[in-house]
CSV table of C-alpha atoms in Angstrom, one decimal:
chain,number,residue,atom,x,y,z
X,7,UNK,CA,4.0,11.6,15.7
X,8,UNK,CA,4.0,8.1,17.3
X,9,UNK,CA,1.3,8.0,20.4
X,10,UNK,CA,3.5,6.3,22.6
X,11,UNK,CA,7.1,6.2,23.3
X,12,UNK,CA,7.0,2.1,24.2
X,13,UNK,CA,6.1,0.5,20.8
X,14,UNK,CA,5.4,-2.5,22.5
X,15,UNK,CA,2.9,-1.0,25.8
X,16,UNK,CA,-0.4,-0.3,24.2
X,17,UNK,CA,-3.9,-1.9,25.2
X,18,UNK,CA,-7.3,-2.5,23.4
X,19,UNK,CA,-9.2,-0.9,25.9
X,20,UNK,CA,-7.1,2.7,25.1
X,21,UNK,CA,-7.5,5.1,22.8
X,22,UNK,CA,-4.3,4.7,21.5
X,23,UNK,CA,-4.8,1.3,21.5
X,24,UNK,CA,-8.5,1.6,19.2
X,25,UNK,CA,-6.3,4.1,16.4
X,26,UNK,CA,-3.7,1.5,15.7
X,27,UNK,CA,-7.1,-1.1,15.3
X,28,UNK,CA,-8.4,1.3,13.0
X,29,UNK,CA,-5.1,1.8,11.2
X,30,UNK,CA,-4.8,-1.3,10.5
X,31,UNK,CA,-8.0,-2.5,9.4
X,32,UNK,CA,-8.3,0.5,6.7
X,33,UNK,CA,-5.0,-0.8,5.1
X,34,UNK,CA,-6.3,-4.9,5.4
X,35,UNK,CA,-9.7,-3.4,4.5
X,36,UNK,CA,-8.6,-2.1,1.3
X,37,UNK,CA,-6.3,-5.2,0.0
X,38,UNK,CA,-9.2,-7.6,1.5
X,39,UNK,CA,-12.3,-5.4,-1.0
X,40,UNK,CA,-9.9,-5.9,-3.8
X,41,UNK,CA,-10.0,-9.8,-3.6
X,42,UNK,CA,-13.4,-10.2,-2.8
X,43,UNK,CA,-15.2,-8.0,-5.8
X,44,UNK,CA,-12.6,-7.9,-8.4
X,45,UNK,CA,-13.5,-11.7,-9.9
X,46,UNK,CA,-17.1,-10.4,-9.6
X,47,UNK,CA,-16.5,-7.3,-12.0
X,48,UNK,CA,-14.3,-9.0,-14.2
X,49,UNK,CA,-17.4,-9.8,-17.2
X,50,UNK,CA,-18.3,-6.1,-17.4
X,51,UNK,CA,-14.5,-5.3,-17.3
X,52,UNK,CA,-14.0,-7.3,-20.4
X,53,UNK,CA,-17.2,-5.6,-22.3
X,54,UNK,CA,-16.3,-2.8,-21.7
X,55,UNK,CA,-12.8,-2.7,-22.5
X,56,UNK,CA,-13.5,-5.1,-25.3
X,57,UNK,CA,-10.8,-7.4,-24.2
X,58,UNK,CA,-10.6,-11.4,-24.2
X,59,UNK,CA,-10.2,-13.9,-21.7
X,60,UNK,CA,-6.6,-13.5,-21.5
X,61,UNK,CA,-6.7,-10.5,-20.5
X,62,UNK,CA,-9.2,-10.9,-17.6
X,63,UNK,CA,-6.9,-13.9,-16.0
X,64,UNK,CA,-4.1,-11.5,-16.7
X,65,UNK,CA,-6.2,-9.1,-14.4
X,66,UNK,CA,-6.5,-11.0,-11.9
X,67,UNK,CA,-2.7,-12.7,-12.4
X,68,UNK,CA,-0.7,-8.7,-12.9
X,69,UNK,CA,-1.6,-8.4,-9.2
X,70,UNK,CA,-0.9,-11.9,-7.6
X,71,UNK,CA,2.3,-12.2,-9.3
X,72,UNK,CA,3.6,-9.0,-8.4
X,73,UNK,CA,2.2,-10.0,-4.2
X,74,UNK,CA,3.8,-13.4,-3.9
X,75,UNK,CA,7.0,-12.3,-5.6
X,76,UNK,CA,7.3,-9.3,-3.2
X,77,UNK,CA,5.4,-10.5,-0.2
X,78,UNK,CA,8.7,-11.6,2.1
X,79,UNK,CA,10.6,-8.6,0.4
X,80,UNK,CA,8.3,-6.2,2.0
X,81,UNK,CA,8.0,-7.6,5.1
X,82,UNK,CA,11.6,-7.3,5.7
X,83,UNK,CA,11.6,-3.6,4.0
X,84,UNK,CA,9.3,-3.3,7.0
X,85,UNK,CA,11.3,-4.7,9.9
X,86,UNK,CA,14.4,-2.7,8.8
X,87,UNK,CA,13.3,0.6,7.6
X,88,UNK,CA,10.1,0.9,10.3
X,89,UNK,CA,6.8,-0.8,9.7
X,90,UNK,CA,4.4,2.0,10.0
X,91,UNK,CA,6.9,3.8,7.2
X,92,UNK,CA,6.7,1.0,5.1
X,93,UNK,CA,3.1,0.4,5.9
X,94,UNK,CA,2.1,3.6,4.9
X,95,UNK,CA,4.4,3.8,1.8
X,96,UNK,CA,2.6,0.8,1.0
X,97,UNK,CA,-1.3,2.1,1.5
X,98,UNK,CA,0.3,5.3,-0.5
X,99,UNK,CA,1.7,3.3,-3.6
X,100,UNK,CA,-1.8,1.2,-3.4
X,101,UNK,CA,-4.1,4.0,-3.7
X,102,UNK,CA,-2.5,5.5,-6.7
X,103,UNK,CA,-2.5,1.8,-8.3
X,104,UNK,CA,-6.1,1.7,-7.5
X,105,UNK,CA,-6.6,5.3,-9.2
X,106,UNK,CA,-4.8,4.5,-12.6
X,107,UNK,CA,-6.9,0.9,-12.2
X,108,UNK,CA,-10.0,3.4,-12.5
X,109,UNK,CA,-9.0,5.5,-15.0
X,110,UNK,CA,-7.8,2.8,-17.1
X,111,UNK,CA,-8.7,3.8,-20.5
X,112,UNK,CA,-7.6,0.1,-22.1
X,113,UNK,CA,-6.5,-3.1,-20.7
X,114,UNK,CA,-2.9,-3.1,-21.1
X,115,UNK,CA,-3.3,0.4,-18.7
X,116,UNK,CA,-5.2,-1.4,-16.2
X,117,UNK,CA,-3.2,-5.1,-16.0
X,118,UNK,CA,-0.1,-2.8,-15.5
X,119,UNK,CA,-1.8,-0.7,-12.9
X,120,UNK,CA,-2.7,-3.9,-11.0
X,121,UNK,CA,0.8,-5.1,-11.6
X,122,UNK,CA,1.9,-1.9,-8.9
X,123,UNK,CA,-1.3,-2.4,-7.0
X,124,UNK,CA,0.1,-6.3,-6.0
X,125,UNK,CA,3.8,-4.2,-5.4
X,126,UNK,CA,1.8,-1.3,-3.2
X,127,UNK,CA,0.1,-4.7,-1.2
X,128,UNK,CA,3.6,-6.9,-0.9
X,129,UNK,CA,4.4,-3.6,1.5
X,130,UNK,CA,0.6,-2.8,3.3
X,131,UNK,CA,-0.3,-6.5,3.9
X,132,UNK,CA,2.9,-8.0,6.1
X,133,UNK,CA,2.2,-4.4,7.6
X,134,UNK,CA,-1.0,-4.7,8.6
X,135,UNK,CA,-0.4,-7.8,11.7
X,136,UNK,CA,3.1,-6.7,12.1
X,137,UNK,CA,1.9,-3.3,13.3
X,138,UNK,CA,-0.1,-4.8,15.8
X,139,UNK,CA,2.6,-7.8,17.4
X,140,UNK,CA,5.1,-4.6,17.5
X,141,UNK,CA,2.5,-2.3,18.8
X,142,UNK,CA,0.6,-3.9,21.6
X,143,UNK,CA,1.5,-5.7,25.1
X,144,UNK,CA,1.8,-9.1,25.2
X,145,UNK,CA,-1.5,-9.7,27.2
X,146,UNK,CA,-3.3,-7.8,24.4
X,147,UNK,CA,-1.9,-8.7,21.3
X,148,UNK,CA,-4.2,-11.8,20.9
X,149,UNK,CA,-7.4,-9.7,21.7
X,150,UNK,CA,-5.9,-7.3,19.3
X,151,UNK,CA,-5.4,-9.9,16.5
X,152,UNK,CA,-8.7,-11.2,16.9
X,153,UNK,CA,-10.7,-7.9,16.9
X,154,UNK,CA,-8.7,-7.7,13.5
X,155,UNK,CA,-9.8,-10.8,12.3
X,156,UNK,CA,-13.4,-10.0,13.6
X,157,UNK,CA,-13.8,-6.6,11.5
X,158,UNK,CA,-12.2,-7.7,8.4
X,159,UNK,CA,-14.0,-10.4,8.2
X,160,UNK,CA,-17.0,-8.3,8.5
X,161,UNK,CA,-15.4,-6.3,5.2
X,162,UNK,CA,-15.2,-9.9,3.6
X,163,UNK,CA,-19.1,-10.2,4.4
X,164,UNK,CA,-19.7,-6.9,3.4
X,165,UNK,CA,-17.1,-6.6,0.0
X,166,UNK,CA,-19.5,-9.0,-2.2
X,167,UNK,CA,-22.5,-6.5,-1.5
X,168,UNK,CA,-20.4,-3.5,-1.9
X,169,UNK,CA,-18.8,-4.5,-5.2
X,170,UNK,CA,-21.7,-6.1,-7.2
X,171,UNK,CA,-23.7,-3.0,-6.3
X,172,UNK,CA,-21.2,-1.1,-8.3
X,173,UNK,CA,-20.1,-2.6,-10.6
X,174,UNK,CA,-24.1,-3.0,-11.5
X,175,UNK,CA,-24.6,0.3,-10.7
X,176,UNK,CA,-21.6,3.4,-10.9
X,177,UNK,CA,-19.7,0.7,-12.7
X,178,UNK,CA,-16.4,-1.6,-12.3
X,179,UNK,CA,-13.9,1.3,-12.5
X,180,UNK,CA,-15.5,2.3,-8.2
X,181,UNK,CA,-14.5,-1.2,-7.4
X,182,UNK,CA,-10.9,0.5,-7.9
X,183,UNK,CA,-11.7,4.0,-6.9
X,184,UNK,CA,-13.0,3.1,-3.3
X,185,UNK,CA,-9.5,2.3,-1.8
X,186,UNK,CA,-8.9,6.4,-2.7
X,187,UNK,CA,-11.4,8.1,0.3
X,188,UNK,CA,-9.8,4.7,2.4
X,189,UNK,CA,-5.9,5.6,2.2
X,190,UNK,CA,-7.1,9.4,2.6
X,191,UNK,CA,-8.7,8.1,6.2
X,192,UNK,CA,-5.6,6.4,6.7
X,193,UNK,CA,-3.0,7.4,6.7
X,194,UNK,CA,-2.9,10.6,8.7
X,195,UNK,CA,-4.7,8.4,11.1
X,196,UNK,CA,-1.2,5.8,10.6
X,197,UNK,CA,1.0,9.3,11.3
X,198,UNK,CA,-0.3,10.9,13.6
X,199,UNK,CA,-1.7,7.8,16.2
X,200,UNK,CA,0.3,4.5,15.2
X,201,UNK,CA,4.2,3.8,16.7
X,202,UNK,CA,7.2,3.4,14.7
X,203,UNK,CA,8.7,0.1,15.4
X,204,UNK,CA,11.6,-1.8,14.2
X,205,UNK,CA,13.6,-4.4,14.2
X,206,UNK,CA,16.5,-3.8,16.5
X,207,UNK,CA,18.4,-7.1,14.9
X,208,UNK,CA,18.1,-6.6,11.0
X,209,UNK,CA,21.3,-6.5,9.4
X,210,UNK,CA,22.8,-7.6,6.1
X,211,UNK,CA,21.7,-6.8,2.7
X,212,UNK,CA,18.5,-7.6,1.5
X,213,UNK,CA,17.8,-10.5,-1.2
X,214,UNK,CA,17.3,-8.8,-4.2
X,215,UNK,CA,18.5,-11.1,-6.6
X,216,UNK,CA,15.7,-13.7,-5.0
X,217,UNK,CA,12.3,-11.8,-5.1
X,218,UNK,CA,13.7,-10.4,-8.6
X,219,UNK,CA,14.3,-14.3,-9.8
X,220,UNK,CA,11.4,-15.9,-8.1
X,221,UNK,CA,8.7,-12.7,-9.4
X,222,UNK,CA,10.2,-13.4,-13.1
X,223,UNK,CA,9.8,-16.9,-12.2
X,224,UNK,CA,6.6,-16.8,-11.7
X,225,UNK,CA,6.3,-13.9,-14.9
X,226,UNK,CA,7.4,-16.0,-17.4
X,227,UNK,CA,5.5,-19.5,-16.4
X,228,UNK,CA,2.2,-17.2,-16.2
X,229,UNK,CA,2.9,-15.9,-19.4
X,230,UNK,CA,3.4,-19.3,-21.3
X,231,UNK,CA,0.0,-21.1,-19.5
X,232,UNK,CA,-2.2,-17.9,-20.6
X,233,UNK,CA,-0.6,-17.6,-24.2
X,234,UNK,CA,-0.1,-21.2,-25.1
X,235,UNK,CA,-4.2,-21.3,-25.5
X,236,UNK,CA,-3.9,-19.1,-28.8
X,237,UNK,CA,-0.3,-18.9,-29.6
X,238,UNK,CA,0.1,-22.7,-29.5
X,239,UNK,CA,3.6,-24.4,-29.0
X,240,UNK,CA,5.2,-21.4,-30.6
X,241,UNK,CA,8.8,-20.7,-30.2
X,242,UNK,CA,7.6,-17.3,-27.2
X,243,UNK,CA,5.6,-19.6,-25.5
X,244,UNK,CA,7.8,-22.6,-25.3
X,245,UNK,CA,10.7,-20.0,-24.5
X,246,UNK,CA,8.7,-18.5,-21.9
X,247,UNK,CA,8.5,-21.7,-20.5
X,248,UNK,CA,11.9,-22.7,-20.3
X,249,UNK,CA,12.4,-19.1,-19.2
X,250,UNK,CA,10.5,-20.0,-16.0
X,251,UNK,CA,12.1,-23.1,-15.5
X,252,UNK,CA,15.5,-21.7,-15.7
X,253,UNK,CA,14.5,-19.1,-13.1
X,254,UNK,CA,13.3,-21.3,-10.9
X,255,UNK,CA,16.4,-23.4,-10.7
X,256,UNK,CA,18.6,-19.6,-10.7
X,257,UNK,CA,15.8,-18.7,-7.5
X,258,UNK,CA,16.7,-22.2,-5.7
X,259,UNK,CA,20.2,-21.9,-6.3
X,260,UNK,CA,20.4,-18.3,-4.9
X,261,UNK,CA,18.8,-18.6,-1.9
X,262,UNK,CA,20.9,-22.1,-1.3
X,263,UNK,CA,23.7,-19.7,-1.3
X,264,UNK,CA,22.8,-16.2,-0.2
X,265,UNK,CA,23.9,-15.0,3.2
X,266,UNK,CA,20.8,-13.0,4.3
X,267,UNK,CA,18.3,-15.3,1.7
X,268,UNK,CA,15.0,-14.2,1.7
X,269,UNK,CA,13.2,-18.0,1.7
X,270,UNK,CA,16.0,-19.6,3.7
X,271,UNK,CA,16.1,-23.4,2.1
X,272,UNK,CA,16.9,-24.3,5.4
X,273,UNK,CA,13.2,-24.7,7.0
X,274,UNK,CA,12.4,-27.1,4.7
X,275,UNK,CA,14.4,-29.5,6.5
X,276,UNK,CA,11.3,-29.9,8.3
X,277,UNK,CA,8.7,-32.8,6.9
X,278,UNK,CA,5.9,-31.6,8.5
X,279,UNK,CA,6.5,-28.0,7.1
X,280,UNK,CA,7.5,-29.0,3.8
X,281,UNK,CA,4.2,-31.3,3.9
X,282,UNK,CA,1.9,-28.7,5.1
X,283,UNK,CA,3.2,-26.1,2.2
X,284,UNK,CA,2.2,-28.8,-0.3
X,285,UNK,CA,-0.9,-29.3,0.9
X,286,UNK,CA,-1.2,-25.5,0.9
X,287,UNK,CA,0.0,-25.4,-2.9
X,288,UNK,CA,-3.0,-28.0,-4.0
X,289,UNK,CA,-6.1,-26.5,-1.5
X,290,UNK,CA,-4.9,-22.4,-2.8
X,291,UNK,CA,-4.5,-24.1,-6.3
X,292,UNK,CA,-8.4,-25.2,-6.0
X,293,UNK,CA,-9.7,-22.2,-4.8
X,294,UNK,CA,-7.8,-19.3,-6.4
X,295,UNK,CA,-8.9,-21.2,-9.6
X,296,UNK,CA,-12.6,-22.1,-8.6
X,297,UNK,CA,-13.4,-18.5,-7.6
X,298,UNK,CA,-12.1,-17.0,-11.0
X,299,UNK,CA,-14.4,-19.2,-12.8
X,300,UNK,CA,-17.7,-19.9,-10.7
X,301,UNK,CA,-17.8,-15.5,-10.4
X,302,UNK,CA,-17.6,-15.8,-14.6
X,303,UNK,CA,-20.3,-19.1,-14.3
X,304,UNK,CA,-23.1,-17.2,-12.0
X,305,UNK,CA,-23.2,-14.7,-14.8
X,306,UNK,CA,-22.2,-15.9,-17.8
X,307,UNK,CA,-24.3,-19.4,-17.4
X,308,UNK,CA,-26.5,-19.0,-15.0
X,309,UNK,CA,-27.9,-15.4,-15.8
X,310,UNK,CA,-26.5,-13.5,-12.6
X,311,UNK,CA,-26.1,-10.2,-12.0
X,312,UNK,CA,-23.3,-9.2,-10.4
X,313,UNK,CA,-24.2,-8.3,-7.0
X,314,UNK,CA,-26.1,-11.8,-7.3
X,315,UNK,CA,-23.1,-13.6,-8.4
X,316,UNK,CA,-21.2,-12.3,-5.4
X,317,UNK,CA,-23.6,-12.5,-2.4
X,318,UNK,CA,-23.9,-16.3,-4.0
X,319,UNK,CA,-20.7,-16.9,-2.6
X,320,UNK,CA,-21.7,-15.6,0.8
X,321,UNK,CA,-21.9,-18.3,2.8
X,322,UNK,CA,-18.6,-19.6,2.7
X,323,UNK,CA,-17.6,-16.4,4.2
X,324,UNK,CA,-19.8,-16.6,7.0
X,325,UNK,CA,-19.4,-19.7,7.4
X,326,UNK,CA,-15.2,-19.2,8.2
X,327,UNK,CA,-16.8,-16.3,10.0
X,328,UNK,CA,-19.1,-18.5,13.0
X,329,UNK,CA,-16.7,-21.8,12.6
X,330,UNK,CA,-12.9,-21.1,12.2
X,331,UNK,CA,-11.8,-20.2,15.5
X,332,UNK,CA,-13.8,-23.4,16.7
X,333,UNK,CA,-12.2,-25.4,14.1
X,334,UNK,CA,-8.5,-24.2,15.1
X,335,UNK,CA,-9.5,-25.6,18.4
X,336,UNK,CA,-10.4,-28.9,17.3
X,337,UNK,CA,-7.3,-29.4,14.9
X,338,UNK,CA,-5.3,-28.6,18.3
X,339,UNK,CA,-6.9,-31.0,20.2
X,340,UNK,CA,-6.9,-34.2,17.5
X,341,UNK,CA,-4.0,-33.6,15.3
X,342,UNK,CA,-3.7,-31.6,12.1
X,343,UNK,CA,-3.4,-34.9,10.0
X,344,UNK,CA,-7.6,-35.5,10.1
X,345,UNK,CA,-8.7,-32.1,9.5
X,346,UNK,CA,-6.4,-31.5,6.4
X,347,UNK,CA,-7.2,-34.9,4.9
X,348,UNK,CA,-11.0,-34.2,5.3
X,349,UNK,CA,-11.1,-30.8,4.6
X,350,UNK,CA,-10.0,-30.9,1.2
X,351,UNK,CA,-12.0,-34.5,0.3
X,352,UNK,CA,-15.0,-31.9,1.7
X,353,UNK,CA,-14.3,-28.5,-0.3
X,354,UNK,CA,-14.0,-31.7,-3.7
X,355,UNK,CA,-17.4,-32.4,-3.0
X,356,UNK,CA,-18.5,-29.0,-2.9
X,357,UNK,CA,-16.9,-27.9,-6.0
X,358,UNK,CA,-18.2,-31.0,-7.9
X,359,UNK,CA,-22.1,-30.1,-6.8
X,360,UNK,CA,-21.2,-26.6,-8.3
X,361,UNK,CA,-21.2,-28.0,-11.6
X,362,UNK,CA,-25.1,-28.2,-11.2
X,363,UNK,CA,-25.1,-23.9,-11.8
X,364,UNK,CA,-25.8,-24.1,-15.1
X,365,UNK,CA,-28.3,-22.3,-17.3
X,366,UNK,CA,-31.6,-21.8,-15.5
X,367,UNK,CA,-30.1,-23.3,-12.1
X,368,UNK,CA,-32.2,-23.0,-8.7
X,369,UNK,CA,-29.9,-20.9,-6.3
X,370,UNK,CA,-31.7,-22.9,-3.3
X,371,UNK,CA,-31.3,-26.4,-5.0
X,372,UNK,CA,-28.5,-26.2,-7.0
X,373,UNK,CA,-26.0,-23.5,-6.4
X,374,UNK,CA,-26.4,-23.0,-2.2
X,375,UNK,CA,-25.8,-26.9,-1.4
X,376,UNK,CA,-22.6,-26.5,-3.3
X,377,UNK,CA,-21.3,-23.5,-1.6
X,378,UNK,CA,-22.4,-24.7,1.7
X,379,UNK,CA,-20.1,-28.1,1.8
X,380,UNK,CA,-17.0,-25.4,0.3
X,381,UNK,CA,-17.2,-23.6,3.1
X,382,UNK,CA,-18.1,-26.5,5.7
X,383,UNK,CA,-14.7,-27.9,4.1
X,384,UNK,CA,-12.6,-24.3,4.3
X,385,UNK,CA,-13.8,-24.4,7.8
X,386,UNK,CA,-12.4,-27.9,8.6
X,387,UNK,CA,-9.4,-27.0,6.6
X,388,UNK,CA,-7.7,-23.0,7.3
X,389,UNK,CA,-7.3,-22.5,10.5
X,390,UNK,CA,-5.4,-26.1,11.4
X,391,UNK,CA,-3.4,-25.1,8.3
X,392,UNK,CA,-2.4,-22.2,9.5
X,393,UNK,CA,-1.9,-23.6,13.2
X,394,UNK,CA,0.4,-26.4,11.2
X,395,UNK,CA,2.5,-24.2,9.5
X,396,UNK,CA,3.5,-22.1,12.4
X,397,UNK,CA,4.0,-25.3,15.0
X,398,UNK,CA,6.1,-26.6,12.4
X,399,UNK,CA,9.6,-24.2,13.2
X,400,UNK,CA,11.4,-23.0,15.6
X,401,UNK,CA,9.4,-20.3,17.1
X,402,UNK,CA,11.6,-18.0,16.2
X,403,UNK,CA,10.8,-18.4,12.5
X,404,UNK,CA,6.6,-17.8,12.4
X,405,UNK,CA,6.6,-14.9,10.7
X,406,UNK,CA,9.1,-16.1,8.0
X,407,UNK,CA,6.8,-19.3,8.0
X,408,UNK,CA,3.9,-17.9,7.6
X,409,UNK,CA,5.5,-15.1,4.7
X,410,UNK,CA,6.3,-18.7,2.7
X,411,UNK,CA,3.0,-20.8,3.6
X,412,UNK,CA,1.3,-17.1,2.6
X,413,UNK,CA,3.6,-16.7,-1.2
X,414,UNK,CA,2.8,-20.3,-1.8
X,415,UNK,CA,-1.2,-20.2,-1.3
X,416,UNK,CA,-0.5,-16.6,-3.8
X,417,UNK,CA,1.1,-18.4,-6.6
X,418,UNK,CA,-0.4,-21.7,-6.9
X,419,UNK,CA,-3.8,-19.4,-7.2
X,420,UNK,CA,-2.0,-17.6,-10.0
X,421,UNK,CA,-0.7,-20.7,-11.5
X,422,UNK,CA,-4.3,-22.4,-11.2
X,423,UNK,CA,-5.9,-19.1,-12.8
X,424,UNK,CA,-3.2,-19.4,-15.5
X,425,UNK,CA,-3.3,-22.9,-16.6
X,426,UNK,CA,-7.1,-23.9,-16.0
X,427,UNK,CA,-8.1,-22.1,-19.2
X,428,UNK,CA,-5.6,-23.8,-20.9
X,429,UNK,CA,-6.3,-27.4,-19.5
X,430,UNK,CA,-10.4,-26.9,-20.5
X,431,UNK,CA,-9.5,-25.6,-23.9
X,432,UNK,CA,-11.7,-22.6,-23.1
X,433,UNK,CA,-11.6,-20.2,-26.7
X,434,UNK,CA,-10.2,-16.2,-26.1
X,435,UNK,CA,-14.2,-15.1,-26.4
X,436,UNK,CA,-15.4,-18.1,-24.2
X,437,UNK,CA,-16.5,-15.6,-21.4
X,438,UNK,CA,-19.3,-13.9,-23.8
X,439,UNK,CA,-20.7,-17.5,-25.4
X,440,UNK,CA,-22.7,-18.7,-22.1
X,441,UNK,CA,-22.5,-22.5,-23.8
X,442,UNK,CA,-18.6,-22.6,-24.5
X,443,UNK,CA,-18.0,-21.3,-21.4
X,444,UNK,CA,-20.6,-23.9,-19.4
X,445,UNK,CA,-18.7,-26.3,-21.4
X,446,UNK,CA,-16.0,-25.5,-20.3
X,447,UNK,CA,-16.5,-24.8,-16.7
X,448,UNK,CA,-17.7,-28.5,-16.1
X,449,UNK,CA,-14.6,-29.6,-17.3
X,450,UNK,CA,-12.9,-27.1,-14.9
X,451,UNK,CA,-14.5,-28.1,-12.0
X,452,UNK,CA,-13.1,-32.0,-11.8
X,453,UNK,CA,-10.3,-30.8,-12.1
X,454,UNK,CA,-9.9,-28.5,-9.0
X,455,UNK,CA,-11.6,-31.3,-7.0
X,456,UNK,CA,-8.7,-34.0,-7.9
X,457,UNK,CA,-6.3,-31.1,-7.2
X,458,UNK,CA,-7.9,-31.3,-3.5
X,459,UNK,CA,-8.2,-34.7,-3.7
X,460,UNK,CA,-4.4,-34.6,-4.0
X,461,UNK,CA,-3.5,-32.6,-1.5
X,462,UNK,CA,-5.9,-34.7,1.0
X,463,UNK,CA,-3.7,-37.6,0.2
X,464,UNK,CA,-0.4,-35.9,1.0
X,465,UNK,CA,-1.6,-34.5,4.3
X,466,UNK,CA,-3.2,-37.9,5.3
X,467,UNK,CA,0.4,-39.9,4.0
X,468,UNK,CA,2.7,-36.8,5.4
X,469,UNK,CA,1.6,-35.2,8.0
X,470,UNK,CA,2.1,-36.0,11.6
X,471,UNK,CA,-0.2,-35.2,14.5
X,472,UNK,CA,2.4,-34.9,17.5
X,473,UNK,CA,3.3,-31.4,15.6
X,474,UNK,CA,0.3,-29.5,17.4
X,475,UNK,CA,-1.1,-32.4,19.4
X,476,UNK,CA,2.2,-32.1,22.0
X,477,UNK,CA,3.9,-28.7,20.6
X,478,UNK,CA,6.8,-30.1,19.6
X,479,UNK,CA,7.6,-29.8,15.9
X,480,UNK,CA,10.9,-31.6,14.6
X,481,UNK,CA,13.7,-28.8,14.7
X,482,UNK,CA,13.5,-26.2,11.4
X,483,UNK,CA,17.1,-27.1,11.2
X,484,UNK,CA,19.8,-29.2,12.8
X,485,UNK,CA,21.4,-26.7,14.6
X,486,UNK,CA,17.8,-26.1,16.1
X,487,UNK,CA,17.4,-26.7,19.7
X,488,UNK,CA,14.5,-25.0,20.7
X,489,UNK,CA,10.7,-25.9,20.2
X,490,UNK,CA,7.8,-24.3,18.6
X,491,UNK,CA,5.0,-23.3,21.3
X,492,UNK,CA,1.3,-23.9,20.5
X,493,UNK,CA,0.5,-20.0,21.3
X,494,UNK,CA,2.9,-18.8,18.6
X,495,UNK,CA,1.8,-15.2,17.4
X,496,UNK,CA,0.0,-15.1,14.3
X,497,UNK,CA,2.4,-12.7,12.7
X,498,UNK,CA,5.9,-11.9,14.2
X,499,UNK,CA,8.7,-10.1,12.1
X,500,UNK,CA,10.9,-12.0,10.2
X,501,UNK,CA,14.2,-10.3,10.2
X,502,UNK,CA,16.1,-9.9,7.1
X,503,UNK,CA,13.8,-13.5,6.2
X,504,UNK,CA,11.0,-10.9,5.9
X,505,UNK,CA,7.2,-10.5,7.6
X,506,UNK,CA,4.9,-13.2,7.6
X,507,UNK,CA,1.0,-12.4,7.2
X,508,UNK,CA,-1.6,-14.5,8.3
X,509,UNK,CA,-4.0,-15.4,4.6
X,510,UNK,CA,-7.6,-14.0,5.0
């Protein structure tokens, strides 16, 4: 039963408002914990299930594949059928898939369960911020988002400690099983205390064809990249790569000609929006590869426990918590061009410094400096990137723009995790050999850094400052006559195009 008759009238200081915040924080925490601790658990998963590096790649990528392919559709479902309803379904689905992950007897079942987790995440993730957007009074909406983000930051900080302790103690399966009690608390609170809301203007058909084609394109390309080290240029690998290219072309054709496209290509008529998404692909591709390999490097080569490996990278989260808001404000004053250029370059320097994290590396002298430089680059980059995405399209498309940018970020990380072991010649058993994995890591970090440098160059050459300085981005399509306001909310309903979400 909904707690309020008017779904957009809640205040942060009321009991009803606190219940909504609790619900959204619990839901997003489930997803956040998995994203922060699964990489730390990979080595133990591989040893326990006696599997190779390709299976560990799929353990990460099966989830990201489903999430990246379906997140826009998940937002659209919430707009149409009710944001609370779809959010609750996503929480239950995510928890059930997490239980299956925790009970998985082999790598094949674990990978399938991770894909199911991604489906639940695609239903759950857009709904978390959408519920805040739809439930709180406009005067309190920014404060509610700030509280949600702050509590989420605490979860991000606790995640490595909790995850590392679980992996080293009760075992890696509890990384997934922990989601079940969180869901058991979240669902009844949501059903009793969170008001239902829909987009009254959502109509037409869902772009199921586009969602399926997008997911298939990512799946075929990912399979080709992961299978190539073992099978070379075999018929299966080449056929999968070609199928991925064909599915990509078909996806673009459908999105261009569909009446209700999941990703309207007209939004890319904004040169600023297109440029920032290219930067996103470079930056989050490098991040995805870095965090996947670094968690293994610190355990396999440097000799850290799972807990130590998880907490070693914690300074990046602390820096983001302390300085992201200030970085966003500076970016708004000086424009996005300089932060989006300097941020990736700092991150690239941090990744090159991380090459010192070899056998018997000192945390204070070898690992910490790299992590601090990387964190400073992320602080410089992430908030202006998100703000520029929202400022580069019409305000009515802010949710859609944020959703597309999130999908791009997740897809970039997915491809990077699949491609890097192939590019550096990593064997299927590399994570069991400190010498072999260290050699691969030292080749991979320059590649990640080079990708960041490309992103910085794209930003310097294509991003225009007026989008944030004047609050007057170019029209998102020729017929658009209005411009996006600087204080556009982090997420709005995307209508038939789908809801957006913030990257966290």
